[in-house]
Coordinates of C-alpha atoms and ligand atoms in Angstrom, one line a residue:
X172 CA -7.0 27.6 1.6
X173 CA -5.1 30.6 0.1
X174 CA -1.5 29.8 0.5
X175 CA -2.2 26.3 -0.8
X176 CA -3.8 27.8 -4.0
X177 CA -3.0 30.9 -5.9
X178 CA -6.6 31.9 -6.3
X179 CA -9.9 30.6 -5.1
X180 CA -12.9 31.5 -7.1
X181 CA -16.6 30.9 -6.6
X182 CA -18.7 30.4 -9.6
X183 CA -22.5 30.1 -9.8
X184 CA -25.1 30.4 -12.5
X185 CA -24.8 34.2 -12.7
X186 CA -21.5 35.4 -11.5
X187 CA -17.9 34.6 -11.0
X188 CA -16.3 36.0 -7.8
X189 CA -12.9 35.9 -6.3
X190 CA -12.8 34.8 -2.7
X191 CA -10.4 35.7 0.1
X192 CA -10.0 34.0 3.4
X193 CA -9.5 35.2 6.9
X194 CA -6.5 33.6 8.7
X195 CA -8.9 31.3 10.6
X196 CA -10.4 30.1 7.3
X197 CA -13.6 32.1 7.0
X198 CA -14.6 33.1 3.5
X199 CA -14.9 36.7 2.6
X200 CA -16.6 37.0 -0.8
X201 CA -15.4 40.0 -2.8
X202 CA -17.7 42.9 -2.3
X203 CA -18.4 43.5 -5.9
X204 CA -19.1 40.9 -8.5
X205 CA -15.9 39.9 -10.2
X206 CA -17.6 39.6 -13.6
X207 CA -20.9 38.6 -15.1
X208 CA -21.0 35.7 -17.6
X209 CA -21.0 37.0 -21.2
X210 CA -23.0 35.7 -24.1
X211 CA -20.3 33.0 -24.7
X212 CA -20.7 31.8 -21.2
X213 CA -17.3 33.0 -20.4
X214 CA -16.3 35.4 -17.6
X215 CA -15.2 38.6 -19.2
X216 CA -12.5 39.2 -16.6
X217 CA -10.9 35.9 -15.7
X218 CA -11.6 33.5 -18.6
X219 CA -13.5 31.0 -16.6
X220 CA -16.3 29.2 -18.3
X221 CA -19.7 29.3 -16.6
X222 CA -19.5 26.5 -14.1
X223 CA -21.3 23.5 -15.2
X224 CA -23.3 22.0 -12.3
X225 CA -21.2 19.0 -11.7
X226 CA -22.0 16.5 -9.0
X227 CA -18.4 15.6 -8.7
X228 CA -15.0 17.1 -8.1
X229 CA -13.4 17.8 -11.4
X230 CA -9.8 18.8 -12.4
X231 CA -9.2 20.8 -15.5
X232 CA -6.7 23.0 -17.1
X233 CA -7.4 26.4 -18.7
X234 CA -5.3 28.8 -20.6
X235 CA -5.6 32.6 -20.3
X236 CA -3.3 35.4 -21.1
X237 CA -0.3 33.2 -21.7
X238 CA -0.7 31.3 -18.4
X239 CA -1.8 27.8 -17.6
X240 CA -4.3 27.5 -14.8
X241 CA -4.8 24.2 -13.0
X242 CA -8.3 24.2 -11.7
X243 CA -9.9 21.9 -9.1
X244 CA -13.7 22.4 -9.1
X245 CA -15.6 21.4 -6.0
X246 CA -19.4 21.5 -6.0
X247 CA -20.5 23.2 -2.8
X248 CA -23.5 24.8 -1.3
X249 CA -23.2 28.3 -0.1
X250 CA -25.3 29.0 3.0
X251 CA -26.1 32.7 3.3
X252 CA -26.7 34.6 6.5
X253 CA -30.5 34.5 6.1
X254 CA -30.3 30.7 5.7
X255 CA -30.9 30.6 2.0
X256 CA -28.7 28.3 0.0
X257 CA -26.9 28.6 -3.4
X258 CA -25.4 25.7 -5.2
X259 CA -22.2 26.7 -6.8
X260 CA -18.7 25.5 -7.5
X261 CA -15.6 26.5 -5.7
X262 CA -12.6 26.6 -8.0
X263 CA -9.2 26.2 -6.4
X264 CA -6.7 27.4 -8.8
X265 CA -3.0 27.0 -9.1
X266 CA -1.2 29.1 -11.8
X267 CA 1.5 27.1 -13.5
X268 CA 5.0 28.7 -13.8
X269 CA 5.2 27.3 -17.3
X270 CA 4.4 30.2 -19.5
X271 CA 2.6 29.5 -22.7
X272 CA 2.4 31.7 -25.7
X273 CA -1.0 32.3 -27.2
X274 CA -1.3 32.0 -30.9
X275 CA 2.3 31.8 -31.8
X276 CA 4.0 28.7 -30.8
X277 CA 4.0 26.4 -27.8
X278 CA 1.6 23.5 -28.3
X279 CA 0.0 24.1 -25.0
X280 CA -2.4 26.5 -26.6
X281 CA -0.9 27.2 -30.0
X282 CA -3.6 28.6 -32.2
X283 CA -6.2 28.2 -29.5
X284 CA -7.6 31.7 -29.7
X285 CA -9.9 31.6 -26.7
X286 CA -13.0 32.6 -28.7
X287 CA -12.2 31.1 -32.1
X288 CA -14.2 28.0 -33.1
X289 CA -11.3 26.4 -34.9
X290 CA -7.9 25.5 -33.5
X291 CA -5.4 26.9 -36.0
X292 CA -2.7 24.4 -35.1
X293 CA -4.6 21.3 -36.0
X294 CA -7.6 22.6 -38.0
X295 CA -9.9 20.8 -35.6
X296 CA -12.6 22.5 -33.6
X297 CA -11.5 24.4 -30.5
X298 CA -13.1 24.0 -27.1
X299 CA -15.8 26.5 -28.0
X300 CA -16.2 25.1 -31.5
X301 CA -16.6 21.5 -30.3
X302 CA -19.2 22.5 -27.8
X303 CA -21.1 24.5 -30.2
X304 CA -21.0 21.9 -33.0
X305 CA -21.8 19.1 -30.6
X306 CA -24.9 21.0 -29.4
X307 CA -26.0 21.5 -33.1
X308 CA -25.4 17.9 -33.8
X309 CA -27.7 16.8 -31.0
X310 CA -30.4 19.3 -32.0
X311 CA -30.3 18.3 -35.7
X312 CA -30.2 14.5 -35.3
X313 CA -32.9 13.6 -32.8
X314 CA -33.0 10.0 -33.8
X315 CA -29.3 9.0 -33.7
X316 CA -27.4 7.7 -30.8
X317 CA -23.9 9.1 -30.0
X318 CA -20.7 8.3 -28.2
X319 CA -18.4 11.0 -26.9
X320 CA -14.8 10.1 -26.5
X321 CA -12.0 12.2 -24.8
X322 CA -8.5 11.3 -25.8
X323 CA -5.4 12.1 -23.8
X324 CA -1.8 11.6 -24.9
X325 CA 0.0 10.0 -22.0
X326 CA 2.9 12.1 -20.7
X327 CA 2.7 14.5 -23.6
X328 CA 4.8 17.0 -21.8
X329 CA 7.7 14.6 -22.2
X330 CA 7.6 15.1 -26.0
X331 CA 8.1 18.8 -25.5
X332 CA 10.9 18.2 -23.0
X333 CA 12.7 15.6 -25.0
X334 CA 12.3 16.8 -28.6
X335 CA 11.2 20.4 -28.3
X336 CA 8.0 22.2 -28.9
X337 CA 8.0 22.1 -32.8
X338 CA 8.1 18.3 -32.5
X339 CA 5.2 18.4 -30.0
X340 CA 3.2 20.5 -32.4
X341 CA 4.0 18.0 -35.2
X342 CA 2.7 15.1 -33.1
X343 CA -0.5 17.0 -32.2
X344 CA -1.1 17.7 -35.9
X345 CA -0.6 14.0 -36.8
X346 CA -2.8 12.8 -34.0
X347 CA -5.5 15.3 -35.2
X348 CA -5.2 14.0 -38.7
X349 CA -5.4 10.4 -37.6
X350 CA -8.5 11.0 -35.5
X351 CA -10.2 12.9 -38.2
X352 CA -9.5 10.1 -40.7
X353 CA -11.6 7.8 -38.6
X354 CA -14.7 9.9 -38.7
X355 CA -17.8 9.3 -40.8
X356 CA -20.3 11.8 -42.1
X357 CA -21.7 14.1 -39.4
X358 CA -19.2 13.1 -36.8
X359 CA -17.0 15.8 -35.2
X360 CA -13.5 16.0 -33.7
X361 CA -11.9 18.8 -31.6
X362 CA -8.8 19.7 -29.6
X363 CA -10.2 20.8 -26.3
X364 CA -6.9 21.9 -24.8
X365 CA -3.2 21.1 -24.9
X366 CA -3.0 17.4 -25.7
X367 CA -6.7 16.6 -25.1
X368 CA -8.9 15.7 -28.1
X369 CA -12.6 14.9 -28.2
X370 CA -14.6 13.1 -30.8
X371 CA -18.4 12.7 -31.2
X372 CA -19.3 9.7 -33.3
X373 CA -22.4 7.6 -34.1
X374 CA -22.9 4.8 -31.6
X375 CA -23.1 2.3 -34.5
X376 CA -19.7 3.2 -35.7
X377 CA -18.1 2.8 -32.3
X378 CA -16.6 -0.2 -30.8
X379 CA -13.4 -0.6 -28.8
X380 CA -11.6 -1.1 -32.1
X381 CA -12.1 2.5 -32.9
X382 CA -9.9 3.5 -30.1
X383 CA -7.5 0.6 -30.3
X384 CA -6.9 0.9 -34.0
X385 CA -6.0 4.6 -33.4
X386 CA -3.7 3.6 -30.6
X387 CA -2.0 1.0 -32.7
X388 CA -1.2 3.6 -35.4
X389 CA 0.1 6.1 -33.0
X390 CA 3.6 4.8 -32.3
X391 CA 4.4 5.2 -36.0
X392 CA 3.9 8.9 -35.6
X393 CA 6.9 9.4 -33.5
X394 CA 10.0 7.2 -33.9
X395 CA 11.9 7.2 -30.6
X396 CA 13.3 4.7 -28.2
X397 CA 13.0 7.2 -25.3
X398 CA 9.3 7.9 -25.6
X399 CA 6.5 5.6 -26.6
X400 CA 3.5 7.5 -27.9
X401 CA 0.5 6.2 -26.0
X402 CA -3.0 7.4 -26.0
X403 CA -5.9 6.8 -23.6
X404 CA -9.6 7.3 -24.1
X405 CA -12.5 7.9 -21.8
X406 CA -15.8 7.0 -23.4
X407 CA -19.3 8.2 -22.7
X408 CA -22.4 6.7 -24.3
X409 CA -24.6 9.8 -24.5
X410 CA -27.9 9.0 -22.8
X411 CA -29.4 12.5 -22.5
X412 CA -28.7 14.6 -25.5
X413 CA -30.1 17.7 -23.8
X414 CA -27.6 17.6 -21.0
X415 CA -24.8 20.2 -21.1
X416 CA -21.9 19.1 -23.4
X417 CA -19.6 20.0 -20.5
X418 CA -21.1 17.4 -18.3
X419 CA -20.9 14.8 -21.1
X420 CA -17.2 15.6 -21.3
X421 CA -17.0 15.4 -17.6
X422 CA -18.3 11.8 -17.7
X423 CA -15.8 10.8 -20.4
X424 CA -13.1 12.5 -18.3
X425 CA -14.2 10.7 -15.2
X426 CA -13.9 7.4 -17.1
X427 CA -10.4 8.5 -18.3
X428 CA -9.3 9.3 -14.8
X429 CA -9.9 5.7 -13.7
X430 CA -7.1 4.5 -16.0
X431 CA -4.6 7.3 -15.6
X432 CA -1.2 5.8 -14.9
X433 CA -2.1 2.4 -16.3
X434 CA 0.2 1.6 -19.1
X435 CA -1.7 -1.3 -20.6
X436 CA -5.2 0.0 -20.6
X437 CA -6.3 2.2 -23.5
X438 CA -10.0 2.6 -23.0
X439 CA -12.4 3.2 -20.1
X440 CA -16.1 3.4 -20.6
X441 CA -18.2 5.5 -18.2
X442 CA -20.8 3.7 -16.3
X443 CA -23.0 4.6 -13.4
X444 CA -20.9 2.6 -11.0
X445 CA -17.9 4.8 -11.7
X446 CA -20.2 7.7 -11.0
X447 CA -21.4 6.0 -7.8
X448 CA -17.8 5.5 -6.7
X449 CA -17.1 9.2 -7.4
X450 CA -20.2 10.3 -5.6
X451 CA -19.3 8.1 -2.6
X452 CA -15.8 9.6 -2.6
X453 CA -17.3 13.1 -2.8
X454 CA -19.7 12.2 0.1
X455 CA -16.8 11.0 2.2
X456 CA -14.8 14.1 1.3
X457 CA -17.7 16.4 2.2
X458 CA -18.4 14.5 5.4
X459 CA -14.8 14.4 6.5
X460 CA -14.4 18.1 6.0
X461 CA -17.5 18.7 8.2
X462 CA -16.2 16.1 10.7
X463 CA -12.8 17.7 11.0
X464 CA -14.5 21.1 11.7
X465 CA -16.9 19.4 14.2
X466 CA -14.0 17.8 16.0
X467 CA -15.2 14.2 15.2
X468 CA -11.7 13.0 14.4
X469 CA -9.8 11.6 17.3
X470 CA -6.2 10.6 17.9
X471 CA -5.9 7.0 19.0
X472 CA -2.7 5.8 20.5
X473 CA -1.2 2.4 20.0
X474 CA 1.6 1.7 22.4
X475 CA 5.2 0.8 21.3
X476 CA 6.8 -1.4 23.9
X477 CA 10.0 -3.2 24.8
X478 CA 10.1 -7.0 25.0
X479 CA 9.3 -6.9 28.7
X480 CA 6.1 -4.9 27.9
X481 CA 7.4 -1.5 29.1
X482 CA 5.8 1.3 27.1
X483 CA 8.3 3.6 25.4
X484 CA 6.0 5.6 23.2
X485 CA 3.0 5.3 20.9
X486 CA 1.9 5.8 17.3
X487 CA -0.9 8.4 16.7
X488 CA -3.6 6.9 14.5
X489 CA -6.6 8.7 13.3
X490 CA -10.2 7.5 14.0
X491 CA -13.4 9.1 13.0
X492 CA -15.8 8.9 15.9
X493 CA -19.3 9.7 14.5
X494 CA -21.9 11.4 16.5
X495 CA -23.7 8.0 16.9
X496 CA -20.6 6.6 18.5
X497 CA -19.5 4.5 15.5
X498 CA -15.7 4.4 15.2
X499 CA -14.7 4.5 11.5
X500 CA -11.2 3.0 10.8
X501 CA -8.6 4.8 8.6
X502 CA -9.0 2.3 5.7
X503 CA -12.4 3.8 5.0
X504 CA -11.2 7.4 4.7
X505 CA -7.4 7.8 4.4
X506 CA -7.1 6.7 0.8
X507 CA -9.9 9.0 -0.3
X508 CA -8.5 11.9 1.7
X509 CA -5.1 11.2 0.2
X510 CA -6.6 11.6 -3.3
X511 CA -7.8 15.0 -2.2
X512 CA -5.9 17.7 -0.4
X513 CA -8.0 17.1 2.8
X514 CA -5.4 14.7 4.1
X515 CA -3.3 17.8 4.9
X516 CA -6.1 19.1 7.2
X517 CA -6.5 15.8 8.9
X518 CA -2.7 15.2 9.4
X519 CA -2.0 18.7 10.7
X520 CA -4.9 18.3 13.1
X521 CA -3.5 14.9 14.4
X522 CA 0.0 16.4 14.6
X523 CA -1.4 19.2 16.8
X524 CA -3.2 16.8 19.0
X525 CA 0.0 14.7 19.4
X526 CA 2.1 17.9 20.3
X527 CA -0.6 19.0 22.8
X528 CA -0.5 15.6 24.4
X529 CA 3.3 15.6 24.7
X530 CA 3.1 19.0 26.3
X531 CA 0.6 17.6 28.9
X532 CA 2.9 14.7 29.6
X533 CA 6.0 16.9 30.0
X534 CA 6.2 17.2 33.7
X535 CA 4.6 13.9 34.5
X536 CA 5.8 10.3 34.8
X537 CA 5.1 10.1 31.0
X538 CA 7.7 12.7 30.2
X539 CA 10.0 10.1 28.5
X540 CA 7.3 8.9 26.1
X541 CA 7.3 9.9 22.4
X542 CA 4.5 10.0 19.9
X543 CA 5.0 9.0 16.3
X544 CA 2.8 10.7 13.7
X545 CA 2.1 9.7 10.1
X546 CA 3.1 12.0 7.3
X547 CA 1.5 11.6 3.9
X548 CA 3.2 12.6 0.6
X549 CA 0.6 15.2 -0.1
X550 CA 1.6 17.0 3.1
X551 CA 5.0 17.7 1.6
X552 CA 3.4 19.0 -1.5
X553 CA 1.0 21.4 0.1
X554 CA 2.6 22.8 3.2
X555 CA 6.0 23.6 4.5
X556 CA 6.3 20.5 6.8
X557 CA 9.5 21.8 8.4
X558 CA 8.0 25.1 9.3
X559 CA 4.9 23.4 10.6
X560 CA 6.7 21.1 13.0
X561 CA 9.1 23.8 14.1
X562 CA 6.0 25.9 14.9
X563 CA 4.4 23.1 16.8
X564 CA 7.4 22.2 19.0
X565 CA 8.0 25.9 19.8
X566 CA 4.3 26.6 20.4
X567 CA 3.9 23.7 22.7
X568 CA 7.4 23.9 24.1
X569 CA 8.2 20.2 23.6
X570 CA 11.3 18.4 22.8
X571 CA 11.7 17.7 19.1
X572 CA 12.9 14.2 19.6
X573 CA 9.7 13.3 21.3
X574 CA 7.7 13.9 18.1
X575 CA 8.7 11.2 15.7
X576 CA 7.8 11.6 12.1
X577 CA 6.8 8.4 10.1
X578 CA 7.3 8.7 6.4
X579 CA 7.0 6.0 3.7
X580 CA 9.1 5.8 0.6
X581 CA 6.0 7.0 -1.4
X582 CA 7.1 10.6 -0.5
X583 CA 9.9 10.2 -2.9
X584 CA 7.6 9.5 -5.9
X585 CA 7.4 13.2 -6.7
X586 CA 10.3 15.6 -6.7
X587 CA 12.6 13.1 -4.8
X588 CA 15.6 15.4 -4.3
X589 CA 13.5 18.1 -2.8
X590 CA 11.7 15.7 -0.4
X591 CA 15.0 14.1 0.5
X592 CA 16.6 17.5 1.4
X593 CA 13.6 18.4 3.5
X594 CA 13.5 15.1 5.4
X595 CA 17.3 15.4 6.0
X596 CA 16.8 18.9 7.2
X597 CA 14.1 17.8 9.7
X598 CA 16.5 15.1 10.9
X599 CA 19.5 17.4 11.2
X600 CA 17.4 19.8 13.2
X601 CA 16.6 17.1 15.8
X602 CA 13.4 15.5 14.7
X603 CA 13.3 11.7 14.8
X604 CA 12.6 10.2 11.4
X605 CA 11.1 6.7 11.0
X606 CA 10.8 4.8 7.8
X607 CA 7.4 3.3 8.0
X608 CA 6.1 0.1 6.3
X609 CA 9.6 -1.0 5.5
X610 CA 9.5 -4.0 3.2
X611 CA 6.1 -3.3 1.8
X612 CA 7.4 -1.5 -1.3
X613 CA 10.1 -2.4 -3.7
X614 CA 12.8 0.2 -3.5
X615 CA 13.3 0.6 0.2
X616 CA 17.1 -0.1 0.0
X617 CA 17.9 2.7 -2.3
X618 CA 15.9 5.1 -0.1
X619 CA 18.0 4.0 3.0
X620 CA 21.1 4.9 1.1
X621 CA 20.1 8.6 0.8
X622 CA 17.9 9.4 3.7
X623 CA 19.1 10.2 7.2
X624 CA 16.5 8.3 9.2
X625 CA 16.7 7.2 12.8
X626 CA 14.4 4.3 12.9
X627 CA 13.4 1.5 10.6
X628 CA 9.8 0.3 11.1
X629 CA 9.5 -3.2 9.8
X630 CA 6.1 -3.9 8.1
X631 CA 3.8 -6.6 9.4
X632 CA 4.0 -8.3 6.0
X633 CA 7.4 -9.7 7.2
X634 CA 5.7 -11.5 10.0
X635 CA 3.3 -13.4 7.8
X636 CA 3.7 -17.2 7.9
X637 CA 5.2 -18.2 4.6
X638 CA 5.9 -21.5 2.9
X639 CA 9.5 -21.0 3.5
X640 CA 9.9 -20.1 7.2
X641 CA 13.6 -20.3 7.2
X642 CA 14.0 -17.9 4.3
X643 CA 11.7 -15.3 5.8
X644 CA 13.5 -15.6 9.1
X645 CA 16.8 -15.0 7.3
X646 CA 15.5 -11.9 5.6
X647 CA 14.1 -10.5 8.8
X648 CA 17.4 -11.2 10.5
X649 CA 19.3 -9.5 7.8
X650 CA 17.1 -6.4 7.9
X651 CA 17.6 -6.1 11.6
X652 CA 21.4 -6.6 11.2
X653 CA 21.4 -4.0 8.5
X654 CA 19.6 -1.4 10.6
X655 CA 22.2 -2.1 13.3
X656 CA 25.0 -1.5 10.9
X657 CA 23.4 1.7 9.7
X658 CA 23.1 2.8 13.4
X659 CA 19.3 2.8 13.0
X660 CA 16.9 1.7 15.7
X661 CA 14.4 -0.9 14.6
X662 CA 10.8 -1.5 15.5
X663 CA 8.6 -4.3 14.2
X664 CA 4.9 -3.6 13.9
X665 CA 2.0 -6.1 13.6
X666 CA 3.3 -8.4 16.3
X667 CA 0.3 -10.6 17.2
X668 CA 1.6 -13.6 19.0
X669 CA 4.1 -14.6 21.6
X670 CA 5.8 -16.8 19.1
X671 CA 6.5 -13.9 16.8
X672 CA 7.8 -11.8 19.7
X673 CA 10.2 -14.5 20.7
X674 CA 11.5 -15.0 17.2
X675 CA 12.0 -11.2 16.8
X676 CA 13.9 -10.9 20.1
X677 CA 16.2 -13.8 19.0
X678 CA 16.9 -11.9 15.8
X679 CA 17.9 -8.8 17.7
X680 CA 14.7 -6.6 17.6
X681 CA 13.8 -5.0 20.9
X682 CA 10.9 -2.6 20.2
X683 CA 7.4 -3.7 19.1
X684 CA 4.0 -2.5 18.2
X685 CA 1.1 -4.9 17.8
X686 CA -2.1 -6.4 18.9
X687 CA -0.2 -8.9 21.1
X688 CA 0.5 -6.0 23.4
X689 CA -2.4 -3.6 22.6
X690 CA -4.6 -2.3 19.9
X691 CA -4.9 1.4 19.1
X692 CA -7.0 3.1 21.8
X693 CA -8.4 6.4 22.9
X694 CA -6.0 8.6 24.8
X695 CA -8.0 8.2 28.0
X696 CA -7.7 4.4 27.9
X697 CA -3.9 4.8 27.3
X698 CA -3.7 6.9 30.4
X699 CA -5.6 4.3 32.4
X700 CA -3.5 1.4 31.2
X701 CA -0.3 3.3 32.0
X702 CA -1.5 4.1 35.5
X703 CA -2.9 0.6 36.3
X704 CA 0.2 -1.2 35.0
X705 CA 2.9 1.2 36.0
X706 CA 3.9 1.9 32.4
X707 CA 3.9 -1.7 31.2
X708 CA 1.6 -4.0 29.3
Ligands
C2E922 P1 0.3 2.4 9.6 O1 0.9 3.7 9.7 O2 1.1 1.3 9.1 O3 -0.3 2.0 11.0 C1 -0.2 0.8 11.6 C2 -1.5 0.1 11.3 O4 -1.3 -1.3 11.7 C3 -2.7 0.6 12.2 O5 -3.9 0.4 11.4 C4 -2.7 -0.4 13.3 O6 -4.0 -0.5 13.9 C5 -2.3 -1.7 12.6 N1 -1.8 -2.7 13.5 C6 -1.0 -2.5 14.6 N2 -0.7 -3.6 15.2 C7 -1.3 -4.6 14.4 C8 -1.3 -6.0 14.5 O7 -0.8 -6.7 15.4 N3 -2.0 -6.7 13.6 C9 -2.7 -6.1 12.6 N4 -3.3 -6.8 11.7 N5 -2.7 -4.7 12.5 C10 -2.0 -4.0 13.4 P2 -4.9 1.6 11.3 O8 -5.0 2.3 12.6 O9 -6.1 0.9 10.8 O10 -4.3 2.5 10.2 C11 -4.1 2.1 8.9 C12 -3.3 3.0 8.2 O11 -3.9 4.3 8.0 C13 -2.0 3.4 8.9 O12 -1.0 2.4 8.7 C14 -1.6 4.7 8.2 O13 -1.0 4.4 6.9 C15 -3.0 5.3 7.9 N6 -3.3 6.3 9.0 C16 -3.8 6.1 10.2 N7 -3.9 7.3 10.8 C17 -3.4 8.3 10.0 C18 -3.2 9.7 10.0 O14 -3.5 10.4 11.0 N8 -2.6 10.3 9.0 C19 -2.2 9.5 7.9 N9 -1.6 10.2 6.8 N10 -2.4 8.2 7.8 C20 -2.9 7.6 8.8
CA923 CA1 2.6 4.6 10.6
CA924 CA1 3.2 1.0 9.2

């Protein structure tokens, strides 16, 4: 865990403690209490607010001593040696390199004196001020109904990058003025952090137009062809006025998180089904973490074959085999794990199993077989993939070219040049790189130009019957020709029929993976098939 994060902290109702981990992942809580919550509910040492008991995983940013902290809060239950349990929140913290200047410039926190009730940049309430004022508002207006809205300026960082911090400050002040101008008596508005604003308004005064009219007026605040000022809002209809303000903000934030990245959607309203979805995700995440520890994840192998059915290798695919024997397919957990950092744990676990299997095959009649493993974009972000694979091949004493690495173009979405350099390094050092799902995305050709890959893996989408058979045949043929010209091997996945196989062979493809030959199977079944059929299917 440490190594991935700069700091891991455990916060409960009374204390805030820093944690360290042993190399094998066991937690060592700090001997002494890191700090006790003060009257403002803030940890005197490390700036953390008292953890609100959240049912869900929440991401937030905090500023302290000129640094920006990105905090991922996971609700967990601590089990003590005597069996007693404490509910608390584990905060996984990354300290940003961007330094921010408290109180004197830098709109990240300009004027946000951590304990002041007012934000001196915009004149709105600060985080503390908003929380305090909102609490008063609920106490003093028992009969009214309220809506809490969190606003976020999309890609605000770009304003700073493109036009400089003073311009960013100016935009924040204008947004603050605009939001304030929409308020009626008794309603409040605050800047919680950086570019995040909150308003609390009477339910009767709220309809979607409140947000949309603010959004319409926004572009006028910044004239630029490079950047289009765009704001998104998460809305929570307050149902329990006695609940902590932080969990109300949480809910508005949860709604907001469902439209992050959408350019045409301005507003998301929190409802219980969003909560249910988040709770389900959280359940899967918790369960998966436990299942990985308990060894419930297994590596299945799907053979890759030549046209005559001879097996040349296999793809490693994860399956979750529950204690009742139920086999859970990846589509039920991969996406969820990819949204959390747990995918790294699963992937590295499967890579290890693949390396171990290759080591077992080394001096047998399977010594020529390779195993392809899947790499997710998050893996590149959290670990040194190169070091990890180097360690694996050394540790298991296997040939690098036998461990093929399947990547998709989504790895290039973040920090493309860095990822490209890393993939090319892996290739240059002798690992086989496969471009997976080729044809599923939109920019595959530009990726091919820059990346040193060995194999192109054509996606099953290409095999689907289309209205224009001739055209799809031509495209498929061109892709196969192109890989030939780029000196890349080609494999087609999703081959389900003899007809598809014959067409592909005619077009020049000679390696296949698909249900026509075999479905993914447990390693023991793979061994049996290999033995019974002399390495063929
Ligand atoms: P993928 O990497 O494209 O893997 C191939 C998928 O196509 C597998 O689905 C396989 O069962 C399926 N497939 C193979 N032949 C056929 C066929 O003839 N017809 C049809 N309809 N499907 C076929 P699976 O095992 O359900 O895995 C789904 C996806 O989950 C994988 O797609 C991969 O993206 C992801 N995944 C699976 N295991 C792992 C893992 O260990 N790590 C990561 N990061 N992703 C994984
Ligand atoms: Ca794959
Ligand atoms: Ca694929």
